[in-house]
Short mmCIF file of C-alpha atoms and ligand atoms in Angstrom, two decimals:
data_model
loop_
_atom_site.label_atom_id
_atom_site.label_comp_id
_atom_site.label_asym_id
_atom_site.label_seq_id
_atom_site.Cartn_x
_atom_site.Cartn_y
_atom_site.Cartn_z
CA MET A 1 0.00 0.00 0.00
CA LYS A 2 1.11 3.59 -0.60
CA LEU A 3 0.83 5.75 2.50
CA ASN A 4 1.02 9.52 2.25
CA ILE A 5 1.41 10.92 5.72
CA ALA A 6 1.34 14.57 6.72
CA LYS A 7 3.87 15.10 9.49
CA LEU A 8 2.97 17.94 11.87
CA PRO A 9 5.41 17.75 14.81
CA GLY A 10 4.42 21.16 16.22
CA ASP A 11 5.99 22.51 19.41
CA GLY A 12 7.80 21.47 22.56
CA ILE A 13 8.48 17.75 22.67
CA GLY A 14 6.31 17.26 19.54
CA PRO A 15 9.24 16.95 17.09
CA GLU A 16 11.15 14.47 19.29
CA VAL A 17 8.25 12.13 19.86
CA VAL A 18 7.04 12.30 16.26
CA ASP A 19 10.56 11.34 15.11
CA GLN A 20 10.26 8.13 17.14
CA ALA A 21 6.82 7.35 15.72
CA VAL A 22 8.27 7.83 12.22
CA LYS A 23 10.96 5.23 13.03
CA ALA A 24 8.23 2.78 14.02
CA VAL A 25 6.18 3.55 10.89
CA ASP A 26 9.25 3.11 8.67
CA ALA A 27 10.05 -0.21 10.34
CA ILE A 28 6.48 -1.41 9.80
CA CYS A 29 6.49 -0.33 6.16
CA ARG A 30 9.76 -2.18 5.53
CA LYS A 31 8.43 -5.28 7.21
CA PHE A 32 5.01 -5.36 5.54
CA GLY A 33 6.08 -3.97 2.16
CA HIS A 34 4.33 -0.58 2.20
CA GLU A 35 5.63 2.52 0.55
CA VAL A 36 5.48 5.56 2.81
CA SER A 37 6.13 9.25 2.21
CA TYR A 38 5.94 12.14 4.67
CA THR A 39 5.12 15.76 4.01
CA TYR A 40 6.18 18.11 6.78
CA ALA A 41 3.94 21.05 7.65
CA PRO A 42 4.18 23.62 10.45
CA VAL A 43 1.49 24.02 13.15
CA GLY A 44 1.28 25.83 16.51
CA ALA A 45 3.83 28.31 17.84
CA CYS A 46 6.44 27.33 15.26
CA ALA A 47 3.90 28.09 12.51
CA ILE A 48 3.13 31.47 14.09
CA ASP A 49 6.86 32.21 14.07
CA GLU A 50 7.28 31.00 10.50
CA CYS A 51 4.18 32.43 8.87
CA GLY A 52 2.04 34.32 11.38
CA SER A 53 -0.72 31.71 11.57
CA ALA A 54 -1.01 28.72 13.91
CA TYR A 55 -2.62 26.64 11.15
CA PRO A 56 -1.45 28.06 7.83
CA GLU A 57 -3.47 27.41 4.68
CA LEU A 58 -0.58 25.42 3.21
CA THR A 59 -0.63 23.11 6.23
CA HIS A 60 -4.36 22.61 5.76
CA GLN A 61 -3.84 21.74 2.09
CA THR A 62 -1.11 19.27 3.03
CA CYS A 63 -3.48 17.58 5.50
CA LEU A 64 -6.31 17.44 2.95
CA GLU A 65 -4.04 15.85 0.36
CA SER A 66 -2.63 13.23 2.77
CA ASP A 67 -4.06 9.88 3.84
CA ALA A 68 -3.42 10.55 7.53
CA VAL A 69 -1.89 13.20 9.76
CA LEU A 70 0.71 12.36 12.38
CA PHE A 71 0.60 15.18 14.90
CA GLY A 72 2.91 15.96 17.84
CA ALA A 73 1.73 18.78 20.11
CA VAL A 74 1.20 22.53 20.17
CA GLY A 75 1.76 25.07 22.90
CA ASP A 76 4.42 27.48 24.05
CA PRO A 77 4.92 29.15 27.45
CA ARG A 78 5.42 32.47 25.64
CA TYR A 79 1.65 32.56 25.15
CA ASP A 80 0.32 30.80 28.26
CA ASN A 81 0.38 33.74 30.62
CA ASP A 82 -0.53 36.38 28.10
CA PRO A 83 -4.33 36.69 27.99
CA THR A 84 -3.98 39.51 25.44
CA ALA A 85 -2.11 37.49 22.80
CA LYS A 86 -3.93 37.81 19.47
CA VAL A 87 -2.74 34.51 18.04
CA ARG A 88 -2.12 31.38 20.13
CA PRO A 89 -0.61 28.02 19.25
CA GLU A 90 -3.72 26.19 20.48
CA GLN A 91 -5.75 27.99 17.81
CA GLY A 92 -3.80 25.90 15.31
CA LEU A 93 -5.13 22.69 16.79
CA LEU A 94 -8.67 24.02 17.05
CA ALA A 95 -8.59 25.37 13.48
CA MET A 96 -7.29 22.04 12.23
CA ARG A 97 -10.08 20.16 14.03
CA LYS A 98 -12.73 22.49 12.64
CA GLN A 99 -11.41 22.70 9.08
CA LEU A 100 -10.84 18.95 8.77
CA GLY A 101 -14.26 18.33 10.34
CA LEU A 102 -12.72 16.12 13.04
CA TYR A 103 -15.82 15.80 15.17
CA ALA A 104 -14.81 12.68 17.08
CA ASN A 105 -11.79 12.19 19.27
CA LEU A 106 -11.17 8.58 20.24
CA ARG A 107 -9.03 8.08 23.32
CA PRO A 108 -8.61 4.45 24.35
CA VAL A 109 -7.48 3.80 27.92
CA GLU A 110 -5.78 0.50 28.65
CA THR A 111 -3.53 -0.74 31.36
CA PHE A 112 -0.17 -2.44 30.93
CA LYS A 113 0.37 -5.20 33.50
CA SER A 114 3.94 -4.23 34.24
CA LEU A 115 2.99 -0.60 34.81
CA ILE A 116 -0.02 -1.04 37.02
CA HIS A 117 1.99 -0.01 40.04
CA LYS A 118 2.63 3.37 38.35
CA SER A 119 -1.03 4.32 38.52
CA PRO A 120 -1.83 6.59 41.46
CA LEU A 121 -4.92 4.40 41.91
CA LYS A 122 -5.04 1.09 43.76
CA GLU A 123 -3.87 -1.84 41.68
CA GLU A 124 -7.04 -3.88 42.09
CA LEU A 125 -9.11 -0.93 40.85
CA VAL A 126 -7.19 -0.42 37.60
CA ASP A 127 -6.01 -3.93 36.76
CA GLY A 128 -7.96 -4.90 33.63
CA ALA A 129 -9.52 -1.49 33.02
CA ASP A 130 -10.05 -1.07 29.29
CA PHE A 131 -12.33 1.60 27.88
CA LEU A 132 -12.69 4.02 25.01
CA CYS A 133 -13.50 7.69 25.57
CA ILE A 134 -15.23 9.32 22.62
CA ARG A 135 -15.07 13.07 22.90
CA GLU A 136 -17.05 15.40 20.63
CA LEU A 137 -14.40 17.67 19.16
CA THR A 138 -15.81 20.47 17.02
CA GLY A 139 -18.74 21.82 19.01
CA GLY A 140 -19.79 23.05 22.41
CA MET A 141 -18.10 25.83 24.33
CA TYR A 142 -14.86 25.50 22.41
CA PHE A 143 -16.49 26.80 19.24
CA GLY A 144 -19.68 28.54 20.41
CA GLU A 145 -19.95 32.30 20.32
CA LYS A 146 -17.61 33.89 22.82
CA GLY A 147 -16.71 37.40 23.74
CA ARG A 148 -16.62 40.24 26.21
CA THR A 149 -19.21 42.86 27.04
CA ASP A 150 -19.46 45.48 29.73
CA GLY A 151 -16.26 47.19 28.63
CA GLY A 152 -14.41 43.88 28.95
CA ASP A 153 -15.58 43.06 32.47
CA THR A 154 -18.06 40.38 31.45
CA ALA A 155 -17.01 37.34 29.44
CA TYR A 156 -19.03 34.51 27.91
CA ASP A 157 -18.56 31.24 26.04
CA THR A 158 -21.64 29.65 24.55
CA ASN A 159 -22.15 25.92 24.95
CA ILE A 160 -24.14 25.21 21.82
CA TYR A 161 -24.97 21.88 20.15
CA HIS A 162 -27.04 21.18 17.07
CA ARG A 163 -28.95 17.92 16.59
CA TYR A 164 -26.79 16.77 13.65
CA GLU A 165 -23.63 17.18 15.73
CA VAL A 166 -25.02 15.10 18.56
CA GLU A 167 -26.48 12.45 16.25
CA ARG A 168 -23.27 11.79 14.35
CA ILE A 169 -21.11 11.40 17.45
CA LEU A 170 -23.67 9.21 19.23
CA ASN A 171 -23.94 7.08 16.10
CA LEU A 172 -20.23 6.50 16.19
CA ALA A 173 -20.37 5.74 19.91
CA PHE A 174 -23.10 3.12 19.50
CA GLU A 175 -21.14 1.54 16.63
CA TYR A 176 -17.96 1.33 18.74
CA ALA A 177 -19.96 -0.09 21.63
CA MET A 178 -21.26 -2.81 19.28
CA ARG A 179 -17.68 -3.75 18.35
CA ARG A 180 -16.56 -3.80 21.98
CA ARG A 181 -18.34 -5.01 25.12
CA ARG A 182 -21.67 -3.37 24.16
CA HIS A 183 -21.84 -0.99 27.07
CA LEU A 184 -22.22 2.72 26.35
CA THR A 185 -22.17 5.44 28.99
CA VAL A 186 -23.49 8.81 27.85
CA VAL A 187 -21.93 11.46 30.09
CA ASP A 188 -23.71 14.78 30.47
CA LYS A 189 -25.01 17.34 32.93
CA ALA A 190 -28.67 16.97 32.03
CA ASN A 191 -29.78 17.99 35.51
CA VAL A 192 -28.55 21.53 34.78
CA LEU A 193 -27.66 22.16 31.14
CA GLU A 194 -30.12 22.42 28.25
CA SER A 195 -27.48 21.25 25.76
CA SER A 196 -27.04 18.12 27.87
CA ARG A 197 -30.79 17.53 27.83
CA LEU A 198 -30.65 17.59 24.02
CA TRP A 199 -27.81 15.01 24.11
CA ARG A 200 -29.76 12.78 26.44
CA GLN A 201 -32.97 13.11 24.43
CA ILE A 202 -31.21 12.14 21.21
CA ALA A 203 -29.39 9.25 22.89
CA GLN A 204 -32.71 7.95 24.22
CA GLU A 205 -34.20 8.20 20.73
CA MET A 206 -31.31 6.22 19.24
CA ALA A 207 -30.84 3.59 21.93
CA PRO A 208 -33.75 1.34 20.76
CA GLN A 209 -31.92 0.91 17.42
CA TYR A 210 -29.13 -0.75 19.40
CA PRO A 211 -30.97 -3.23 21.62
CA ASP A 212 -27.74 -5.18 22.19
CA VAL A 213 -26.03 -2.18 23.71
CA GLN A 214 -26.59 -1.47 27.36
CA THR A 215 -26.87 2.32 27.44
CA ASP A 216 -26.49 4.24 30.70
CA TYR A 217 -26.61 7.93 31.41
CA MET A 218 -24.29 9.46 33.94
CA PHE A 219 -23.81 13.02 35.16
CA VAL A 220 -20.31 14.28 34.50
CA ASP A 221 -19.51 14.94 38.18
CA ASN A 222 -20.46 11.38 39.00
CA ALA A 223 -18.47 10.09 36.01
CA ALA A 224 -15.40 11.98 37.24
CA MET A 225 -15.70 10.10 40.52
CA LYS A 226 -16.44 6.73 38.92
CA LEU A 227 -13.30 6.97 36.73
CA ILE A 228 -11.27 6.99 39.93
CA THR A 229 -13.32 4.68 42.12
CA GLY A 230 -14.29 2.07 39.52
CA PRO A 231 -12.78 2.55 36.05
CA LYS A 232 -13.53 -1.07 35.12
CA PHE A 233 -17.21 -0.11 34.99
CA PHE A 234 -16.67 1.61 31.63
CA ASP A 235 -16.53 0.23 28.11
CA VAL A 236 -17.38 3.18 25.83
CA ILE A 237 -17.88 6.68 27.18
CA VAL A 238 -19.29 9.40 24.94
CA THR A 239 -19.44 13.03 25.92
CA GLU A 240 -19.32 16.63 24.74
CA ASN A 241 -16.17 18.58 24.02
CA THR A 242 -15.35 20.27 27.34
CA PHE A 243 -16.35 17.35 29.56
CA GLY A 244 -14.33 15.07 27.30
CA ASP A 245 -11.27 17.27 27.56
CA ILE A 246 -11.33 17.10 31.33
CA LEU A 247 -12.34 13.46 31.75
CA THR A 248 -9.70 12.15 29.35
CA ASP A 249 -6.86 13.80 31.27
CA GLU A 250 -8.32 12.23 34.39
CA ALA A 251 -8.69 8.87 32.65
CA SER A 252 -5.03 8.92 31.67
CA CYS A 253 -4.14 8.36 35.33
CA VAL A 254 -5.73 4.94 35.12
CA SER A 255 -3.05 3.73 32.72
CA GLY A 256 -0.23 5.11 34.83
CA SER A 257 1.18 7.79 32.58
CA MET A 258 -0.03 10.52 30.25
CA GLY A 259 2.91 9.41 28.14
CA LEU A 260 1.00 6.30 27.10
CA LEU A 261 -2.29 7.69 25.85
CA ALA A 262 -2.80 7.83 22.12
CA SER A 263 -5.69 9.35 20.25
CA ALA A 264 -7.34 9.48 16.88
CA SER A 265 -9.47 12.35 15.66
CA VAL A 266 -11.79 11.35 12.88
CA GLY A 267 -14.51 13.02 10.87
CA GLU A 268 -15.17 14.42 7.45
CA HIS A 269 -11.67 14.68 5.98
CA THR A 270 -8.23 13.28 6.78
CA SER A 271 -7.91 11.77 10.27
CA VAL A 272 -5.33 13.02 12.76
CA PHE A 273 -3.34 10.83 15.14
CA GLU A 274 -1.74 12.40 18.17
CA PRO A 275 -0.63 11.72 21.74
CA ILE A 276 -2.87 13.36 24.33
CA HIS A 277 -0.03 14.68 26.49
CA GLY A 278 0.67 18.09 24.95
CA SER A 279 3.89 19.98 24.30
CA TYR A 280 5.58 19.57 27.74
CA PRO A 281 7.90 22.56 27.13
CA GLN A 282 10.06 21.86 30.20
CA ALA A 283 11.31 18.69 28.53
CA ALA A 284 11.65 20.02 24.99
CA GLY A 285 14.98 19.25 23.35
CA LYS A 286 16.21 17.17 26.29
CA ASN A 287 15.58 13.76 24.73
CA ILE A 288 13.70 12.61 27.86
CA ALA A 289 10.04 12.70 26.80
CA ASN A 290 8.10 9.46 26.54
CA PRO A 291 7.51 8.67 22.85
CA LEU A 292 5.20 5.69 23.44
CA ALA A 293 1.91 7.63 23.20
CA THR A 294 2.93 8.94 19.79
CA ILE A 295 4.11 5.50 18.70
CA LEU A 296 0.76 4.09 19.84
CA SER A 297 -0.95 6.88 17.89
CA ALA A 298 0.88 5.56 14.83
CA ALA A 299 -0.59 2.13 15.63
CA MET A 300 -4.04 3.73 15.67
CA MET A 301 -3.19 5.35 12.33
CA PHE A 302 -2.55 1.97 10.70
CA GLU A 303 -5.77 0.57 12.14
CA TYR A 304 -8.15 3.49 11.69
CA ALA A 305 -6.83 5.30 8.61
CA PHE A 306 -5.56 2.35 6.59
CA GLY A 307 -7.46 -0.64 8.00
CA LEU A 308 -4.09 -2.39 8.48
CA MET A 309 -4.77 -4.26 11.70
CA GLU A 310 -1.70 -6.55 11.67
CA GLU A 311 0.56 -3.54 11.32
CA GLY A 312 -1.13 -1.82 14.27
CA LYS A 313 -0.80 -4.99 16.31
CA ALA A 314 2.91 -5.26 15.53
CA ILE A 315 3.47 -1.73 16.86
CA ARG A 316 1.47 -2.47 20.00
CA ALA A 317 3.46 -5.66 20.58
CA ALA A 318 6.71 -3.71 20.29
CA VAL A 319 5.49 -1.07 22.74
CA SER A 320 4.39 -3.73 25.24
CA ALA A 321 7.76 -5.44 24.84
CA SER A 322 9.63 -2.21 25.53
CA ILE A 323 7.60 -1.64 28.67
CA ASP A 324 8.03 -5.23 29.84
CA SER A 325 11.77 -5.06 29.15
CA GLY A 326 12.11 -1.81 31.09
CA VAL A 327 13.17 0.13 28.01
CA VAL A 328 11.26 3.23 29.05
CA THR A 329 11.83 6.93 29.66
CA GLU A 330 12.25 8.48 33.09
CA ASP A 331 8.52 8.99 33.70
CA LEU A 332 8.10 5.21 33.78
CA ALA A 333 11.55 4.02 34.83
CA GLY A 334 11.10 4.27 38.61
CA ASP A 335 14.26 2.90 40.23
CA GLY A 336 15.38 1.29 36.98
CA LYS A 337 17.50 2.82 34.25
CA ALA A 338 15.83 5.62 32.32
CA PHE A 339 16.30 5.46 28.55
CA SER A 340 16.24 8.50 26.31
CA THR A 341 13.42 9.32 23.90
CA SER A 342 15.48 8.27 20.90
CA GLU A 343 16.75 5.09 22.56
CA VAL A 344 13.18 3.99 23.21
CA GLY A 345 12.28 4.85 19.60
CA ASP A 346 15.26 2.90 18.24
CA TRP A 347 14.47 -0.09 20.45
CA VAL A 348 10.83 -0.20 19.32
CA ALA A 349 11.83 0.05 15.64
CA GLU A 350 14.44 -2.74 16.13
CA TYR A 351 11.86 -4.91 17.81
CA ILE A 352 9.43 -4.42 14.94
CA ALA A 353 12.15 -5.33 12.43
CA ASN A 354 13.18 -8.50 14.29
CA ASN A 355 9.87 -9.95 15.44
C1 IPM B 401 -6.46 18.35 24.16
C2 IPM B 401 -5.84 19.66 24.54
C3 IPM B 401 -6.47 20.77 23.71
C4 IPM B 401 -7.94 20.81 24.06
C5 IPM B 401 -5.82 22.14 23.87
C6 IPM B 401 -4.33 22.11 23.61
C7 IPM B 401 -6.50 23.18 23.01
O1 IPM B 401 -5.95 19.90 25.89
O2 IPM B 401 -6.30 17.92 23.00
O3 IPM B 401 -7.10 17.72 25.00
O4 IPM B 401 -8.34 21.45 25.03
O5 IPM B 401 -8.72 20.19 23.34
MN1 MN B 402 -6.95 18.31 26.99
#
């Protein structure tokens, strides 16, 4: 197969971790006989520096013309504490999501046996937890009308959802539930928010079409607690943009490290594969960041964008092997030796080549 991949490393540790994912992709392509090409494009703070926009038109065109996007991270401390900044790196990510129509963000949470002790939660609570968070990604407060009134002293962000936006994400969620353990939890705040009541109404309308799926409804505050007290309860979680942002960071604690969580954003155009951890500027350029989430995002890319399941499995096997062999970066090393970002990447690529 010919794979045309847009490579958007972005800021902070993005370039380092994407480099390691590229090594894994190259190793897979050599092994399985695929032809791969990468087209680099700037996004985030580096794009602002280069061309004044966090998601330049040329980057968008590159994404549209590619079969998949491998994305690192965006963000830069230069902008974080400046509420007056006119352009921000994060706008690049949001613009990309909107313009590519990436309305669904899939964040699987799994546990690795040999890392269970790294979770801040009790071992017996997390051992065997395995769920998929589906976050709506192009609606809600992130994109609703926002602004200031009252001479700047009043600010608002509108949490708005249209029926078609809710229907398409719930559809996807029911379909994923069918392919998994057939248990869907719709997370909302229907006791307070009108937009949540629309979500719940539509979910209740759709549920009878999926009689094999057990559908529950859970308020987001309760879900936040349940993720910590009983994560094994969940199979597929579906929720709106802001709740999903918060709950998926929380959910990452279940697997022991943010450095392990991969994600796929899918929708109307090219899909984007990225780690959930962000740009981690303190570690940028130090060759210490954990590349496994990005490597696992590449596994998702093979599975979701190309339907190449064996290839995805081979990457996952290599990642598990690196964890089991203690070839991990400092965030996971504990008392053992900490390997560098590139050493972990090289080891994973070697493993793919030789197994
Ligand atoms: C994420 C990030 C982004 C978000 C930021 C960087 C805009 O936190 O992908 O979860 O809030 O969606
Ligand atoms: Mn987030």
